[in-house]
Short mmCIF file of C-alpha atoms in Angstrom, two decimals:
data_model
loop_
_atom_site.label_atom_id
_atom_site.label_comp_id
_atom_site.label_asym_id
_atom_site.label_seq_id
_atom_site.Cartn_x
_atom_site.Cartn_y
_atom_site.Cartn_z
CA MET U 1 0.28 -22.08 -43.88
CA PRO U 2 1.15 -24.85 -41.39
CA ILE U 3 4.86 -25.34 -40.47
CA SER U 4 5.55 -28.72 -38.95
CA PRO U 5 9.10 -29.72 -37.98
CA THR U 6 9.82 -33.40 -38.32
CA SER U 7 12.27 -33.20 -35.35
CA ALA U 8 12.51 -31.15 -32.17
CA HIS U 9 16.25 -30.39 -32.59
CA ALA U 10 17.12 -28.63 -35.77
CA THR U 11 16.18 -27.96 -39.31
CA GLN U 12 16.80 -29.21 -42.80
CA TYR U 13 15.11 -28.33 -46.02
CA ARG U 14 14.59 -31.38 -48.27
CA SER U 15 14.61 -29.94 -51.73
CA ASN U 16 13.99 -33.22 -53.46
CA GLU U 17 10.46 -33.59 -52.10
CA PRO U 18 7.67 -32.77 -54.49
CA VAL U 19 6.42 -29.20 -54.33
CA ARG U 20 3.04 -28.94 -52.67
CA PRO U 21 0.50 -26.27 -53.12
CA GLU U 22 1.19 -23.03 -51.34
CA SER U 23 -1.69 -23.55 -48.93
CA ASP U 24 -0.32 -26.99 -47.98
CA THR U 25 3.36 -26.31 -47.82
CA VAL U 26 5.40 -28.03 -45.07
CA ILE U 27 8.89 -26.87 -44.15
CA ASN U 28 11.09 -29.62 -42.77
CA ILE U 29 14.06 -27.91 -41.01
CA GLU U 30 16.38 -30.52 -39.62
CA GLY U 31 20.11 -30.14 -39.68
CA GLY U 32 20.17 -27.50 -42.43
CA SER U 33 22.25 -24.35 -42.27
CA PRO U 34 20.84 -21.24 -40.73
CA HIS U 35 21.29 -19.47 -44.11
CA THR U 36 19.08 -22.06 -45.80
CA THR U 37 16.46 -21.54 -43.01
CA ILE U 38 16.45 -17.75 -43.49
CA GLU U 39 16.02 -18.24 -47.23
CA MET U 40 13.03 -20.53 -46.65
CA LEU U 41 11.45 -17.94 -44.34
CA ASP U 42 11.92 -15.24 -46.94
CA LYS U 43 10.34 -17.44 -49.59
CA PHE U 44 7.27 -18.69 -47.73
CA ILE U 45 6.45 -15.73 -45.37
CA PRO U 46 4.88 -12.79 -47.16
CA ALA U 47 6.96 -9.64 -47.04
CA GLU U 48 4.39 -7.69 -45.04
CA GLN U 49 4.49 -10.36 -42.34
CA ARG U 50 8.23 -10.66 -42.07
CA SER U 51 10.06 -9.50 -38.98
CA GLN U 52 12.23 -6.46 -39.09
CA LEU U 53 15.05 -8.41 -37.51
CA SER U 54 18.19 -9.01 -39.47
CA SER U 55 19.06 -12.40 -40.84
CA GLN U 56 21.80 -12.63 -38.17
CA ASP U 57 19.23 -12.00 -35.40
CA ALA U 58 16.78 -14.43 -36.81
CA LYS U 59 19.59 -16.99 -36.99
CA PHE U 60 20.31 -16.83 -33.28
CA GLY U 61 16.65 -16.76 -32.46
CA LEU U 62 16.08 -20.17 -34.10
CA MET U 63 18.95 -21.70 -32.23
CA SER U 64 18.99 -22.94 -28.63
CA VAL U 65 20.53 -20.78 -25.93
CA GLU U 66 23.57 -22.99 -25.60
CA GLU U 67 24.14 -23.12 -29.37
CA ALA U 68 23.72 -19.31 -29.55
CA LEU U 69 26.25 -18.75 -26.78
CA ASN U 70 28.73 -21.11 -28.38
CA ALA U 71 28.29 -19.44 -31.66
CA ILE U 72 28.92 -16.01 -30.17
CA ILE U 73 31.97 -17.27 -28.26
CA THR U 74 33.36 -19.01 -31.40
CA GLU U 75 32.78 -15.82 -33.44
CA GLN U 76 34.52 -13.63 -30.92
CA LYS U 77 37.44 -15.99 -30.53
CA SER U 78 37.86 -16.28 -34.24
CA SER U 79 38.51 -12.53 -34.48
CA ALA U 80 40.72 -12.36 -31.31
CA ASP U 81 44.48 -12.01 -31.56
CA ASN U 82 46.94 -14.49 -30.10
CA ALA U 83 47.50 -12.59 -26.86
CA THR U 84 43.84 -12.61 -26.07
CA LEU U 85 43.44 -16.30 -26.85
CA GLU U 86 46.48 -17.12 -24.72
CA PHE U 87 45.05 -15.07 -21.81
CA ILE U 88 41.70 -16.89 -22.00
CA ASN U 89 43.34 -20.34 -22.19
CA THR U 90 45.62 -19.57 -19.28
CA ILE U 91 42.75 -18.65 -16.98
CA ALA U 92 40.61 -21.62 -17.96
CA VAL U 93 43.40 -24.21 -17.60
CA GLN U 94 44.79 -22.90 -14.24
CA ILE U 95 41.31 -22.83 -12.65
CA GLU U 96 40.72 -26.39 -13.85
CA GLY U 97 44.03 -27.40 -12.21
CA HIS U 98 45.76 -28.65 -15.32
CA PHE U 99 48.40 -25.91 -15.60
CA ASP U 100 51.71 -26.89 -17.11
CA ASP U 101 54.46 -24.31 -17.60
CA SER U 102 55.79 -26.16 -20.63
CA THR U 103 52.44 -25.86 -22.38
CA PHE U 104 52.35 -22.10 -22.52
CA ASN U 105 54.56 -19.42 -23.99
CA ASN U 106 55.45 -17.20 -21.02
CA ASP U 107 55.49 -14.19 -23.40
CA PHE U 108 51.71 -14.47 -23.72
CA SER U 109 50.90 -15.63 -20.09
CA LEU U 110 49.26 -12.35 -19.01
CA LEU U 111 47.70 -13.76 -15.81
CA GLU U 112 49.40 -15.96 -13.19
CA ILE U 113 47.59 -17.58 -10.38
CA PRO U 114 50.43 -18.95 -8.12
CA ASN U 115 48.23 -20.30 -5.32
CA LEU U 116 44.79 -21.63 -6.03
CA LYS U 117 44.13 -22.19 -2.35
CA GLN U 118 43.39 -18.50 -2.02
CA PHE U 119 39.99 -19.31 -3.48
CA GLU U 120 39.22 -21.65 -0.66
CA GLY U 121 36.87 -20.23 1.99
CA SER U 122 35.42 -17.74 -0.45
CA ARG U 123 31.70 -17.55 -1.08
CA HIS U 124 32.29 -19.61 -4.19
CA SER U 125 33.37 -22.55 -2.05
CA SER U 126 30.49 -24.93 -1.44
CA ASN U 127 31.13 -25.35 2.30
CA SER U 128 31.61 -21.66 2.99
CA ASP U 129 28.74 -20.75 0.81
CA THR U 130 26.43 -23.03 2.75
CA PHE U 131 27.62 -21.55 6.07
CA ILE U 132 27.17 -18.02 4.89
CA GLN U 133 23.73 -18.78 3.46
CA ARG U 134 22.64 -20.30 6.76
CA GLY U 135 23.89 -17.26 8.62
CA GLN U 136 22.06 -14.97 6.29
CA ILE U 137 18.89 -17.00 6.70
CA VAL U 138 19.17 -16.81 10.49
CA LEU U 139 19.82 -13.08 10.47
CA GLU U 140 16.96 -12.43 8.10
CA TYR U 141 14.64 -14.53 10.27
CA LEU U 142 15.67 -12.69 13.44
CA GLY U 143 15.29 -9.36 11.78
CA GLU U 144 11.91 -10.28 10.46
CA GLN U 145 10.75 -11.42 13.92
CA LEU U 146 12.13 -8.41 15.67
CA GLY U 147 10.31 -6.21 13.14
CA LYS U 148 7.07 -8.04 13.77
CA LEU U 149 7.68 -7.70 17.54
CA THR U 150 8.09 -3.94 17.43
CA ARG U 151 5.30 -3.45 14.90
CA ASN U 152 2.91 -5.82 16.82
CA GLU U 153 2.20 -7.98 13.74
CA PHE U 154 2.18 -11.43 15.34
CA GLU U 155 -1.08 -13.22 14.71
CA GLY U 156 -0.97 -15.61 17.71
CA ASP U 157 -1.90 -14.63 21.30
CA LEU U 158 1.64 -15.37 22.59
CA GLY U 159 3.29 -13.10 20.04
CA ARG U 160 0.66 -10.41 20.58
CA TRP U 161 1.24 -10.36 24.34
CA ALA U 162 5.00 -10.32 23.77
CA SER U 163 4.70 -7.33 21.43
CA ASN U 164 2.43 -5.53 23.81
CA LEU U 165 4.81 -6.03 26.70
CA THR U 166 7.83 -5.08 24.62
CA ILE U 167 6.34 -1.89 23.19
CA SER U 168 4.90 -0.86 26.61
CA SER U 169 8.15 -1.54 28.41
CA LEU U 170 10.22 0.39 25.86
CA ARG U 171 7.87 3.35 25.73
CA THR U 172 5.78 3.64 28.84
CA GLY U 173 8.05 1.84 31.20
CA LEU U 174 11.25 3.73 30.40
CA VAL U 175 9.55 7.12 30.37
CA THR U 176 7.64 6.55 33.59
CA GLY U 177 10.62 5.04 35.45
CA THR U 178 13.03 7.78 34.40
CA LEU U 179 10.62 10.65 35.18
CA THR U 180 9.68 9.11 38.52
CA VAL U 181 13.34 9.18 39.60
CA ILE U 182 13.68 12.76 38.46
CA ARG U 183 10.42 13.69 40.24
CA GLN U 184 11.63 12.31 43.53
CA LEU U 185 14.92 14.21 43.22
CA VAL U 186 13.05 17.44 42.34
CA GLY U 187 10.80 17.06 45.36
CA PHE U 188 13.74 16.33 47.62
CA ALA U 189 15.69 19.30 46.42
CA MET U 190 12.68 21.65 46.67
CA GLU U 191 11.83 20.59 50.18
CA LYS U 192 15.47 20.94 51.23
CA THR U 193 15.53 24.46 49.69
CA LEU U 194 12.32 25.53 51.45
CA GLN U 195 13.55 24.38 54.83
CA SER U 196 16.98 25.77 54.37
CA ASN U 197 15.48 29.20 53.62
CA ALA U 198 13.02 28.89 56.50
CA ALA U 199 9.98 29.38 54.34
CA SER U 200 6.93 30.37 56.41
CA PRO U 201 3.83 28.24 56.55
CA LEU U 202 1.94 30.90 54.58
CA THR U 203 4.51 30.84 51.76
CA ARG U 204 4.39 27.09 51.63
CA SER U 205 0.62 27.07 51.61
CA VAL U 206 0.49 29.53 48.71
CA ILE U 207 2.93 27.37 46.71
CA GLY U 208 0.94 24.22 47.45
CA ALA U 209 -2.41 25.89 46.53
CA ILE U 210 -0.98 27.21 43.24
CA ALA U 211 0.41 23.71 42.34
CA GLN U 212 -2.92 22.07 43.19
CA SER U 213 -4.83 24.58 40.95
CA ILE U 214 -2.92 24.08 37.72
CA GLY U 215 -4.74 20.83 36.73
CA PRO U 216 -8.26 22.24 37.35
CA LEU U 217 -7.38 25.41 35.48
CA LEU U 218 -6.28 23.50 32.40
CA ASN U 219 -9.36 21.32 32.72
CA ILE U 220 -11.64 24.41 32.64
CA LEU U 221 -9.77 25.95 29.72
CA GLY U 222 -10.08 22.67 27.80
CA ALA U 223 -13.81 22.51 28.34
CA ILE U 224 -14.26 26.11 27.14
CA ARG U 225 -12.18 25.25 24.07
CA ASP U 226 -14.26 22.15 23.30
CA GLU U 227 -17.47 24.15 23.52
CA CYS U 228 -16.17 26.93 21.27
CA ASN U 229 -14.97 24.44 18.70
CA GLY U 230 -18.19 22.43 18.75
CA THR U 231 -16.37 19.23 19.72
CA ALA U 232 -17.79 18.82 23.22
CA ASN U 233 -20.30 15.99 23.91
CA ALA U 234 -21.85 14.22 26.82
CA GLU U 235 -18.83 12.00 27.33
CA THR U 236 -16.22 14.79 27.42
CA ARG U 237 -18.40 16.99 29.65
CA LEU U 238 -18.88 14.20 32.08
CA ALA U 239 -15.19 13.27 32.13
CA ARG U 240 -14.17 16.91 32.84
CA PHE U 241 -16.92 17.37 35.46
CA ILE U 242 -15.94 14.27 37.45
CA THR U 243 -12.27 15.15 37.44
CA LEU U 244 -12.92 18.78 38.33
CA THR U 245 -15.20 17.80 41.17
CA ILE U 246 -12.70 15.36 42.69
CA SER U 247 -9.90 17.91 42.31
CA ALA U 248 -11.97 20.46 44.34
CA LEU U 249 -12.62 17.87 47.06
CA ALA U 250 -8.92 16.97 47.32
CA LEU U 251 -7.97 20.63 47.60
CA ALA U 252 -10.58 21.05 50.36
CA ALA U 253 -9.22 18.13 52.23
CA ALA U 254 -5.69 19.58 52.01
CA ILE U 255 -6.96 22.90 53.36
CA ALA U 256 -8.94 21.25 56.20
CA VAL U 257 -6.19 19.03 57.48
CA PRO U 258 -3.59 21.04 59.50
CA SER U 259 -0.14 21.27 57.87
CA ALA U 260 -1.33 19.34 54.80
CA LEU U 261 -1.36 22.23 52.35
CA PRO U 262 2.10 23.52 53.42
CA ALA U 263 3.46 19.98 52.88
CA LEU U 264 2.29 20.16 49.30
CA ALA U 265 4.69 23.07 48.65
CA SER U 266 7.40 20.56 47.56
CA SER U 267 5.55 17.44 46.51
CA GLY U 268 2.96 19.41 44.51
CA PRO U 269 5.43 21.07 42.12
CA ALA U 270 7.32 17.77 41.81
CA MET U 271 4.20 16.10 40.65
CA LEU U 272 3.45 19.07 38.35
CA PHE U 273 6.90 18.53 36.66
CA TYR U 274 6.24 14.84 36.31
CA THR U 275 2.88 15.14 34.56
CA PHE U 276 4.07 17.93 32.18
CA ALA U 277 7.18 15.97 31.30
CA GLN U 278 5.08 12.90 30.54
CA ASP U 279 2.79 14.82 28.20
CA LEU U 280 5.72 16.53 26.47
CA VAL U 281 7.06 13.10 25.66
CA SER U 282 3.55 11.93 24.54
CA LEU U 283 3.27 14.93 22.33
CA PHE U 284 6.25 13.83 20.24
CA CYS U 285 6.00 10.09 20.88
CA PRO U 286 2.30 9.28 21.24
CA THR U 287 0.81 6.08 22.65
CA GLY U 288 -2.39 4.40 21.70
CA ASP U 289 -4.18 1.09 21.07
CA ASN U 290 -6.95 -0.40 19.04
CA THR U 291 -9.75 -0.22 21.70
CA LYS U 292 -12.54 2.27 22.28
CA PRO U 293 -13.80 3.39 25.73
CA ASN U 294 -16.94 1.80 27.05
CA PRO U 295 -18.66 1.97 30.46
CA SER U 296 -18.08 -1.64 31.57
CA GLY U 297 -14.54 -1.65 30.26
CA THR U 298 -13.80 1.63 31.98
CA ALA U 299 -15.02 0.31 35.36
CA ALA U 300 -13.03 -2.88 34.97
CA ALA U 301 -9.90 -0.92 33.91
CA GLY U 302 -10.31 1.42 36.84
CA THR U 303 -10.51 -1.52 39.29
CA LEU U 304 -7.42 -3.11 37.83
CA ASN U 305 -5.50 0.06 37.91
CA ALA U 306 -6.51 0.75 41.53
CA MET U 307 -5.13 -2.69 42.49
CA LEU U 308 -1.87 -2.06 40.74
CA GLN U 309 -1.48 1.33 42.34
CA PHE U 310 -2.22 0.01 45.80
CA LEU U 311 0.37 -2.69 45.39
CA SER U 312 3.00 -0.28 44.00
CA PHE U 313 2.40 2.30 46.72
CA THR U 314 2.65 -0.39 49.46
CA ALA U 315 5.90 -1.70 47.96
CA MET U 316 7.32 1.77 47.88
CA ASN U 317 6.50 2.38 51.53
CA TYR U 318 8.23 -0.77 52.66
CA THR U 319 11.21 -0.89 50.34
CA ALA U 320 11.98 2.70 49.44
CA PRO U 321 10.98 5.04 52.32
CA HIS U 322 13.89 7.39 51.95
CA SER U 323 12.84 9.12 48.76
CA GLY U 324 11.44 12.38 47.57
CA ALA U 325 10.09 15.43 49.41
CA GLY U 326 8.75 13.19 52.27
CA TYR U 327 12.26 12.07 53.14
CA ALA U 328 13.60 15.57 53.42
CA MET U 329 10.46 16.72 55.28
CA ALA U 330 10.76 13.97 57.90
CA ALA U 331 14.38 15.00 58.46
CA GLY U 332 13.44 18.60 59.13
CA ASN U 333 10.46 18.02 61.39
CA LYS U 334 10.91 18.82 65.04
CA PRO U 335 10.39 15.50 66.77
CA PRO U 336 8.36 15.17 69.90
CA PRO U 337 10.45 13.92 72.96
CA SER U 338 8.84 10.51 72.79
CA GLU U 339 9.72 9.91 69.16
CA THR U 340 13.51 10.37 69.26
CA GLU U 341 14.10 6.73 68.27
CA GLY U 342 11.66 7.02 65.32
CA LEU U 343 13.52 10.06 64.01
CA ALA U 344 16.83 8.26 64.31
CA PHE U 345 15.44 5.31 62.33
CA GLN U 346 14.22 7.64 59.55
CA LEU U 347 17.53 9.35 59.37
CA SER U 348 19.79 6.30 59.51
CA ALA U 349 21.62 7.37 56.43
CA TRP U 350 22.48 10.75 57.88
CA MET U 351 23.45 9.24 61.25
CA GLU U 352 26.05 6.94 59.50
CA GLN U 353 27.65 10.00 57.86
CA GLN U 354 27.75 11.89 61.20
CA ALA U 355 28.89 8.98 63.30
CA ASN U 356 32.34 10.45 63.93
CA THR U 357 31.07 13.97 64.52
CA PRO U 358 30.88 15.09 68.20
CA HIS U 359 27.27 15.86 69.22
CA ASP U 360 26.62 19.26 70.78
CA PRO U 361 24.01 18.93 73.50
CA ASN U 362 23.48 22.70 73.57
CA LEU U 363 21.87 22.82 70.10
CA SER U 364 18.13 23.40 70.02
CA ALA U 365 15.75 21.13 68.17
CA GLU U 366 15.42 23.65 65.36
CA ALA U 367 19.20 23.98 64.98
CA ARG U 368 19.56 20.19 64.92
CA ALA U 369 16.81 19.96 62.24
CA GLU U 370 18.53 22.62 60.10
CA GLN U 371 21.81 20.75 60.53
CA ILE U 372 20.26 17.54 59.43
CA VAL U 373 18.68 19.13 56.37
CA GLU U 374 21.84 20.77 55.25
CA SER U 375 23.88 17.55 55.45
CA LEU U 376 21.09 15.28 54.05
CA LYS U 377 21.81 13.52 50.74
CA PRO U 378 19.29 11.80 48.45
CA VAL U 379 19.21 8.00 48.65
CA LEU U 380 19.33 7.18 44.95
CA GLU U 381 18.70 3.52 45.57
CA ASP U 382 15.29 4.24 47.03
CA ASP U 383 14.59 6.69 44.19
CA PHE U 384 15.30 4.10 41.57
CA LYS U 385 13.19 1.55 43.41
CA ARG U 386 10.23 3.92 43.33
CA GLY U 387 10.83 4.49 39.58
CA GLY U 388 10.82 0.75 39.02
CA PHE U 389 7.62 0.14 40.95
CA ASN U 390 5.86 3.02 39.25
CA ALA U 391 7.00 1.86 35.83
CA GLY U 392 5.88 -1.68 36.41
CA ALA U 393 2.45 -0.53 37.50
CA ASP U 394 2.06 1.60 34.41
CA VAL U 395 3.24 -1.12 31.99
CA PHE U 396 0.99 -3.83 33.38
CA GLY U 397 -1.81 -1.37 33.82
CA GLN U 398 -1.60 -0.35 30.14
CA ILE U 399 -1.72 -4.02 29.06
CA PHE U 400 -4.40 -5.34 31.44
CA MET U 401 -6.61 -2.30 31.19
CA GLY U 402 -6.52 -2.57 27.45
CA GLU U 403 -7.50 -6.23 27.60
CA ALA U 404 -10.33 -5.36 29.96
CA MET U 405 -11.54 -2.57 27.66
CA ARG U 406 -11.49 -4.86 24.69
CA ALA U 407 -13.29 -7.63 26.57
CA PHE U 408 -16.30 -5.39 27.25
CA GLN U 409 -16.28 -3.62 23.92
CA LYS U 410 -19.44 -4.15 21.81
CA ASP U 411 -17.49 -4.78 18.60
CA PRO U 412 -14.04 -5.86 19.80
CA PRO U 413 -11.22 -5.45 17.30
CA GLU U 414 -10.10 -8.56 15.43
CA GLY U 415 -6.78 -10.05 16.38
CA GLY U 416 -6.99 -9.10 20.06
CA PHE U 417 -5.85 -6.01 22.00
CA ARG U 418 -2.77 -4.44 20.47
CA ILE U 419 -0.74 -1.47 21.53
CA ASP U 420 0.33 0.83 18.74
CA PRO U 421 3.94 0.65 17.64
CA ILE U 422 6.32 3.29 18.87
CA SER U 423 6.28 6.33 16.58
CA VAL U 424 7.69 9.83 16.47
CA ARG U 425 5.89 12.83 15.04
CA ILE U 426 6.20 16.58 14.68
CA PRO U 427 2.92 17.74 16.34
CA THR U 428 0.59 20.29 14.80
CA ALA U 429 -0.92 23.16 16.81
CA GLU U 430 -4.21 21.24 17.08
CA GLN U 431 -2.44 18.18 18.46
CA ALA U 432 -0.42 20.33 20.97
CA ALA U 433 -3.64 22.01 22.11
CA ASN U 434 -5.47 18.68 22.57
CA GLN U 435 -2.50 17.28 24.51
CA LEU U 436 -2.22 20.29 26.84
CA LEU U 437 -5.89 21.08 27.51
CA SER U 438 -7.22 17.51 27.47
CA THR U 439 -4.77 14.73 28.22
CA ASN U 440 -2.38 16.86 30.32
CA ALA U 441 -5.28 18.58 32.08
CA ILE U 442 -6.67 15.27 33.29
CA ARG U 443 -3.28 13.75 33.99
CA THR U 444 -2.17 16.71 35.99
CA SER U 445 -5.39 16.86 37.93
CA VAL U 446 -5.22 13.12 38.77
CA GLY U 447 -1.57 13.43 39.88
CA GLN U 448 -2.41 16.37 42.13
CA ILE U 449 -5.43 14.59 43.54
CA ILE U 450 -3.37 11.55 44.44
CA MET U 451 -0.69 13.71 46.07
CA ALA U 452 -3.26 15.68 48.15
CA VAL U 453 -4.98 12.50 49.28
CA VAL U 454 -1.74 10.85 50.38
CA VAL U 455 -0.59 13.93 52.28
CA SER U 456 -3.88 14.75 53.89
CA ALA U 457 -4.67 11.19 54.89
CA SER U 458 -1.19 10.62 56.37
CA ARG U 459 -1.33 13.80 58.33
CA TYR U 460 -4.82 13.24 59.59
CA PHE U 461 -4.62 9.55 60.54
CA SER U 462 -1.22 10.01 62.11
CA THR U 463 -2.98 11.97 64.85
CA LEU U 464 -5.08 8.98 65.72
CA PRO U 465 -3.87 6.13 68.07
CA ILE U 466 -3.07 3.72 65.22
CA SER U 467 0.15 2.28 63.84
CA LYS U 468 2.14 3.91 61.02
CA GLU U 469 1.69 0.79 58.94
CA MET U 470 -2.12 1.09 59.27
CA VAL U 471 -1.91 4.80 58.31
CA ASP U 472 -0.03 3.88 55.13
CA HIS U 473 -2.60 1.19 54.23
CA ILE U 474 -5.54 3.63 54.71
CA ALA U 475 -3.81 6.24 52.53
CA ASN U 476 -3.08 3.68 49.86
CA ALA U 477 -6.62 2.41 49.92
CA LEU U 478 -7.91 5.97 49.52
CA VAL U 479 -5.50 6.36 46.49
CA ALA U 480 -6.98 3.19 45.01
CA ALA U 481 -10.50 4.57 45.44
CA VAL U 482 -9.50 7.86 43.82
CA VAL U 483 -8.01 5.99 40.80
CA ILE U 484 -11.34 4.20 40.30
CA ALA U 485 -13.31 7.45 40.59
CA VAL U 486 -11.23 9.42 38.09
CA ARG U 487 -10.96 6.66 35.52
CA PRO U 488 -13.95 7.97 33.43
CA GLY U 489 -12.14 11.27 33.04
CA THR U 490 -9.01 9.61 31.74
CA ALA U 491 -11.00 7.33 29.33
CA TYR U 492 -13.39 9.86 27.87
CA VAL U 493 -11.75 13.25 27.78
CA ASN U 494 -10.52 12.69 24.24
CA ALA U 495 -13.79 11.32 22.94
CA ARG U 496 -14.48 14.57 21.16
CA THR U 497 -17.00 14.95 18.39
CA THR U 498 -15.54 16.13 15.07
CA PRO U 499 -16.83 19.48 13.83
CA ALA U 500 -17.97 17.79 10.63
CA ALA U 501 -20.28 15.53 12.59
CA ASN U 502 -22.02 18.54 14.16
CA ALA U 503 -22.49 20.34 10.91
#
C-alpha cells in the first residue's frame, strides 16, 4: 500500500478525490489536522500492524521538532494560571532588554533583574566563552602532551628521546643522586666513628672483609635458588660466575695491598647501604625497557658505561675531593714530615674553622689527628656534587646503553628504544626473592668490586714515585675496565628460564 505525500511539509486528506482500489490507495496529507491524519491511519493500516502509541503520541511524531515543541509550550501555557504566565513573560522581556515597568502588574512580577550587566563576562558571553574555550583547549593539550611524555607514547624520535630522558631523570636520577649523598655522609660518619674510638687495624679489616663478602654470598645463594627452581640456564650461570670471579679477585687485591682492607671498613659498609637502598626502591618502583640482552649490545653498553664512569669519577676527584669516608680518613692519617703542606691543603675547611685557635706545639701527631677528626664537619657541597655526577652518569648510561642494546638486537623493537613509565607495585614474595638474590646480588658485588679497586689501586700506586693526579687516573681507568668486565653479569643475571619451559 504505497503512501506518497504530495508535499514535504504537512498533510491534508482530499476527500473529494475518487476512491481508488485498496491496493492502489494514495494518502495525500497536506495541511490537514492531526486528528484527520490519525483517522486515515486507523482506516488504511490494518489493526494488527498499528502502533501501540496513543493518538496524541502519533500526532507529535508526525510533526516536526519545532512544531512539536511549540505545541507542547502552547498546551502548557494554556493551562497555566496568570501568575505563571506573568512570571514567564517578565523573564523573557527583561532578558531581551525591552522591560517597561508600566507594562507589567507589579503584583505578578515574581522575578526582578535589576542589572543585566551581571551576565557580562559569564560563560554565556561570546567573548568570555571564546577565551575560556581557548584556555581549556590549551590546558587539555598540555595535559595530553604531559601524559604522553610520562607514558613514553610519542611516535617521533624527538619525543621518544624526551620521554626517555624525563622518565630516567625522575626515577633513576633522583634516586641515584639522593642515595649517593646519603652514602657519602654514612661513610664519613662511620670513618669518623672508627677513628674516634681508635679501632684497631684487625677490627677494621674484619669489618671490611664482611662488607666485601655480602655481594658474593648473595650471588651464591641466588645461583643455588635458580638451580633448585629449575630456572638456571647458560646465561645466568655465566653471569653469576663472571661476577663471583671478579669479586674474589678484588677481595684478594684488597688483602694483598697493605692498609687497603682496613680502609674498606668505612667505605665498604657505605657502599653496602647504597646498593641495598637502590634495590629496595627498585622493588617497589621497578625500572625496565623494551630491549633484550645480546652479546654485541652488552659489549657496546659496557664500553659506554665505562666511559661515563671514568668521566664521572674524574670529575668527582677534581671538583668534590672533600666527601665521604676518604675525606675523614685523610684527616686522621698521620702525615709524614715532608707532606705537611699536603695535609693542610686537604684540611683547608678545618683550618678555616680553627684559624683563631692557638696551636699547641706539644701535641703529638696522633693527638693532632684525633683533634682534627673530632672537629671535622662534612662538606655538603662536595657531597651534592658527587650525587649530581653519579646521577648524571646513571641517567645517560641508562639511555645510551639501551640505545646500544637495541641497535645490536636481532629483532629490534618497533618505535625505538623506550624506557618503561614510572610505576609502583606491591611486590610478591617471588619478586622480592628475585630482586634480592639476583639484581641486588650483582649490584652489591659490582659496587664492592669498584670500591675495592679504587682503594687498593690508590694505596698501591701512591707508594710509587708518580703524581697524585696520575694515581687517580690509573684508579679510574681500572674502574672503567671493571665496569666492562662485569657488564655481562648485570645484563644476563635475570635471563632466567621459566619452569614451564623446562617441563
